[in-house]
Amino acid sequence: MGDVAVVGAGPNGLAAAVVMARAGLDVRLYEAAEAIGGGSRTSELLEPGYLYDVCSAVHPMALASPFFRAFELSRRIDLRVPEVQHGTPLDTGGAALAYQSLERTVLELGVDGEAYGRLLGPLVERVNGVVDFTSNQLLRMPKDPVAAVLFGLATLDQGTPLWSRRFREEAAPALLTGVMSHALGSQPSLSSTGAGLLLSVLAHAEGWAIPVGGSMSIATAMADDLTAHGGTIHVGERVDSLDQVRPAKAILLDVAPPTLARLGGTEVPDRYRRALETFRFGNAACKVDFILSGPVPWLDPGLAKAGTVHVGGSRLAMAESENLVDMGKHPAEPYVLVSQPSVVDPTRAPEGRQVLWSYCHVPAHSTVDMAEAVTARIEQYAPGFRDVVVASKTTTAAELAAYNENYVGGDFSAGLLDLRGLVQRPVVSNVPWRTPMPGVYLCSSSTPPGPGVTGMPGYHAAKHALKDIFGARVPGLGLGL
């Protein structure tokens, strides 16, 4: 069965397999679905010739993740950074826009520009330290303690009900809250704010990259590297027990904690089993994909250049929407996250057409189709949007859960993102990727640093497996190694 078995060919399983294969080990990767990719698949969901990202679409960590930097992802695939990283339409008819240039963003934000710059500027200057701090588990000494302290202070500044003290107008706080609302959870909160600040910093540092041809190109690049180093990929092969992949010396699992409990059977110690089976998941998303006959007719022309648009109005309106979801309700006017890949990637649709990717947050396990609410919300800031919609497809939270077993209840974050959930993922440990079963490691987004296409949970699990079992260090990942 080889030296190493990896179960789950999402970004983290692929990253773990790449690291182990580059160490010269015999690696076999198993995926239950008929295609690799997990949260980074691309598919012709509606009609032939139209490429849609099934889950992740925009990749703030593609140029910043320590794993992807070492892997030289930007050399392997075409990553394009739009002119406007993200934008938020305002009820006044204008929009708050985030450019890669922090200086330009500050200038265009007007009265609150300097306050926005003072908040993010020190973090952008120490972006490598911020990324190191947020790309690992929190129970460790960061490489750049100053960056960690600055990040913590900024999180406290914007993560409590006192978050409005810094700003006098609506544009800057709406711009920030649009990003903070990527994280499932109530607003304001320290966990959502921390996630939003990291993404905001990356927007002004490396930029939010969009892969040409879709997110699947990321998975394909890792798969190609894995096979080039002797690894094998087995799709359509469901693993229902650890015994199926033995006698592999190391088993790395890109699965949700309850799945690990099932796969391990009686091998799982009682205390660890309880932690896995009671692991807390958060709320979910309802996704709506569109075919458009032309660009979205945004009232503010700057939004036409944005890779990502956060539709939700003011900071308070977005917070109200997110808090309703946290109470188990479906907002009538939801916060809607919109990706416009056609802005930088003409390969996504036939000439003259565009694709549009969107989702809103909903309670876990929801079967409600939010397409009309999403469409109405976009129409509010882009009158005539309905007229350019050619077709659409809804994926409910329940359908997301059925698509990917790691998205329990439709939770694409693979675990509740509150303060406890950031530390106990899935257990409180200085090596949370290591399990009590000898040779078995968990490498899904249910381990630190959590959700997002970063490859880091897989990298961390592989690093410890190499050291524990094979007495080896992580090999070089760059060109020619």
JSON list of N, CA and C in Angstrom, two decimals, residues 81-86 97 99 104 298 300-309 340 343-344:
[
{"chain": "A", "resi": 81, "resn": "VAL", "atom": "N", "xyz": [-4.45, 39.39, -10.91]},
{"chain": "A", "resi": 81, "resn": "VAL", "atom": "CA", "xyz": [-4.94, 40.27, -9.86]},
{"chain": "A", "resi": 81, "resn": "VAL", "atom": "C", "xyz": [-5.70, 41.42, -10.50]},
{"chain": "A", "resi": 82, "resn": "PRO", "atom": "N", "xyz": [-6.98, 41.60, -10.18]},
{"chain": "A", "resi": 82, "resn": "PRO", "atom": "CA", "xyz": [-7.77, 42.66, -10.82]},
{"chain": "A", "resi": 82, "resn": "PRO", "atom": "C", "xyz": [-7.33, 44.05, -10.39]},
{"chain": "A", "resi": 83, "resn": "GLU", "atom": "N", "xyz": [-7.78, 45.06, -11.13]},
{"chain": "A", "resi": 83, "resn": "GLU", "atom": "CA", "xyz": [-7.43, 46.44, -10.79]},
{"chain": "A", "resi": 83, "resn": "GLU", "atom": "C", "xyz": [-8.00, 46.82, -9.43]},
{"chain": "A", "resi": 84, "resn": "VAL", "atom": "N", "xyz": [-9.25, 46.43, -9.18]},
{"chain": "A", "resi": 84, "resn": "VAL", "atom": "CA", "xyz": [-9.89, 46.66, -7.88]},
{"chain": "A", "resi": 84, "resn": "VAL", "atom": "C", "xyz": [-9.98, 45.31, -7.18]},
{"chain": "A", "resi": 85, "resn": "GLN", "atom": "N", "xyz": [-9.38, 45.19, -6.00]},
{"chain": "A", "resi": 85, "resn": "GLN", "atom": "CA", "xyz": [-9.38, 43.91, -5.29]},
{"chain": "A", "resi": 85, "resn": "GLN", "atom": "C", "xyz": [-10.78, 43.53, -4.82]},
{"chain": "A", "resi": 86, "resn": "HIS", "atom": "N", "xyz": [-11.44, 44.47, -4.20]},
{"chain": "A", "resi": 86, "resn": "HIS", "atom": "CA", "xyz": [-12.82, 44.25, -3.77]},
{"chain": "A", "resi": 86, "resn": "HIS", "atom": "C", "xyz": [-13.50, 45.60, -3.58]},
{"chain": "A", "resi": 97, "resn": "LEU", "atom": "N", "xyz": [-13.97, 51.30, -2.60]},
{"chain": "A", "resi": 97, "resn": "LEU", "atom": "CA", "xyz": [-13.14, 50.42, -3.40]},
{"chain": "A", "resi": 97, "resn": "LEU", "atom": "C", "xyz": [-11.79, 50.20, -2.75]},
{"chain": "A", "resi": 99, "resn": "TYR", "atom": "N", "xyz": [-8.09, 49.07, -3.63]},
{"chain": "A", "resi": 99, "resn": "TYR", "atom": "CA", "xyz": [-7.08, 48.81, -4.65]},
{"chain": "A", "resi": 99, "resn": "TYR", "atom": "C", "xyz": [-5.91, 48.08, -4.00]},
{"chain": "A", "resi": 104, "resn": "ARG", "atom": "N", "xyz": [-3.68, 54.63, -2.69]},
{"chain": "A", "resi": 104, "resn": "ARG", "atom": "CA", "xyz": [-4.81, 55.04, -3.54]},
{"chain": "A", "resi": 104, "resn": "ARG", "atom": "C", "xyz": [-6.14, 54.79, -2.83]},
{"chain": "A", "resi": 298, "resn": "TRP", "atom": "N", "xyz": [-23.47, 47.87, -12.58]},
{"chain": "A", "resi": 298, "resn": "TRP", "atom": "CA", "xyz": [-23.31, 48.54, -11.29]},
{"chain": "A", "resi": 298, "resn": "TRP", "atom": "C", "xyz": [-23.51, 50.04, -11.43]},
{"chain": "A", "resi": 300, "resn": "ASP", "atom": "N", "xyz": [-22.07, 52.25, -9.60]},
{"chain": "A", "resi": 300, "resn": "ASP", "atom": "CA", "xyz": [-20.72, 52.82, -9.52]},
{"chain": "A", "resi": 300, "resn": "ASP", "atom": "C", "xyz": [-19.82, 52.07, -10.49]},
{"chain": "A", "resi": 301, "resn": "PRO", "atom": "N", "xyz": [-19.27, 52.76, -11.48]},
{"chain": "A", "resi": 301, "resn": "PRO", "atom": "CA", "xyz": [-18.46, 52.07, -12.51]},
{"chain": "A", "resi": 301, "resn": "PRO", "atom": "C", "xyz": [-17.21, 51.40, -11.96]},
{"chain": "A", "resi": 302, "resn": "GLY", "atom": "N", "xyz": [-16.73, 51.85, -10.81]},
{"chain": "A", "resi": 302, "resn": "GLY", "atom": "CA", "xyz": [-15.54, 51.24, -10.23]},
{"chain": "A", "resi": 302, "resn": "GLY", "atom": "C", "xyz": [-15.74, 49.77, -9.89]},
{"chain": "A", "resi": 303, "resn": "LEU", "atom": "N", "xyz": [-16.98, 49.39, -9.58]},
{"chain": "A", "resi": 303, "resn": "LEU", "atom": "CA", "xyz": [-17.25, 48.00, -9.23]},
{"chain": "A", "resi": 303, "resn": "LEU", "atom": "C", "xyz": [-17.10, 47.07, -10.43]},
{"chain": "A", "resi": 304, "resn": "ALA", "atom": "N", "xyz": [-17.20, 47.60, -11.63]},
{"chain": "A", "resi": 304, "resn": "ALA", "atom": "CA", "xyz": [-17.03, 46.77, -12.83]},
{"chain": "A", "resi": 304, "resn": "ALA", "atom": "C", "xyz": [-15.60, 46.27, -12.97]},
{"chain": "A", "resi": 305, "resn": "LYS", "atom": "N", "xyz": [-14.65, 46.86, -12.24]},
{"chain": "A", "resi": 305, "resn": "LYS", "atom": "CA", "xyz": [-13.25, 46.46, -12.28]},
{"chain": "A", "resi": 305, "resn": "LYS", "atom": "C", "xyz": [-12.86, 45.58, -11.11]},
{"chain": "A", "resi": 306, "resn": "ALA", "atom": "N", "xyz": [-13.82, 45.29, -10.24]},
{"chain": "A", "resi": 306, "resn": "ALA", "atom": "CA", "xyz": [-13.52, 44.55, -9.01]},
{"chain": "A", "resi": 306, "resn": "ALA", "atom": "C", "xyz": [-13.64, 43.05, -9.23]},
{"chain": "A", "resi": 307, "resn": "GLY", "atom": "N", "xyz": [-12.68, 42.31, -8.72]},
{"chain": "A", "resi": 307, "resn": "GLY", "atom": "CA", "xyz": [-12.77, 40.86, -8.77]},
{"chain": "A", "resi": 307, "resn": "GLY", "atom": "C", "xyz": [-13.84, 40.35, -7.82]},
{"chain": "A", "resi": 308, "resn": "THR", "atom": "N", "xyz": [-14.03, 41.07, -6.71]},
{"chain": "A", "resi": 308, "resn": "THR", "atom": "CA", "xyz": [-14.99, 40.67, -5.67]},
{"chain": "A", "resi": 308, "resn": "THR", "atom": "C", "xyz": [-15.82, 41.88, -5.27]},
{"chain": "A", "resi": 309, "resn": "VAL", "atom": "N", "xyz": [-17.11, 41.68, -5.10]},
{"chain": "A", "resi": 309, "resn": "VAL", "atom": "CA", "xyz": [-18.01, 42.74, -4.63]},
{"chain": "A", "resi": 309, "resn": "VAL", "atom": "C", "xyz": [-18.79, 42.21, -3.43]},
{"chain": "A", "resi": 340, "resn": "GLN", "atom": "N", "xyz": [-16.53, 38.18, -9.71]},
{"chain": "A", "resi": 340, "resn": "GLN", "atom": "CA", "xyz": [-16.65, 38.50, -11.12]},
{"chain": "A", "resi": 340, "resn": "GLN", "atom": "C", "xyz": [-15.39, 38.02, -11.86]},
{"chain": "A", "resi": 343, "resn": "VAL", "atom": "N", "xyz": [-13.90, 39.50, -15.19]},
{"chain": "A", "resi": 343, "resn": "VAL", "atom": "CA", "xyz": [-13.19, 40.78, -15.21]},
{"chain": "A", "resi": 343, "resn": "VAL", "atom": "C", "xyz": [-11.74, 40.60, -15.65]},
{"chain": "A", "resi": 344, "resn": "VAL", "atom": "N", "xyz": [-11.15, 39.46, -15.28]},
{"chain": "A", "resi": 344, "resn": "VAL", "atom": "CA", "xyz": [-9.74, 39.21, -15.63]},
{"chain": "A", "resi": 344, "resn": "VAL", "atom": "C", "xyz": [-9.53, 37.94, -16.43]}
]
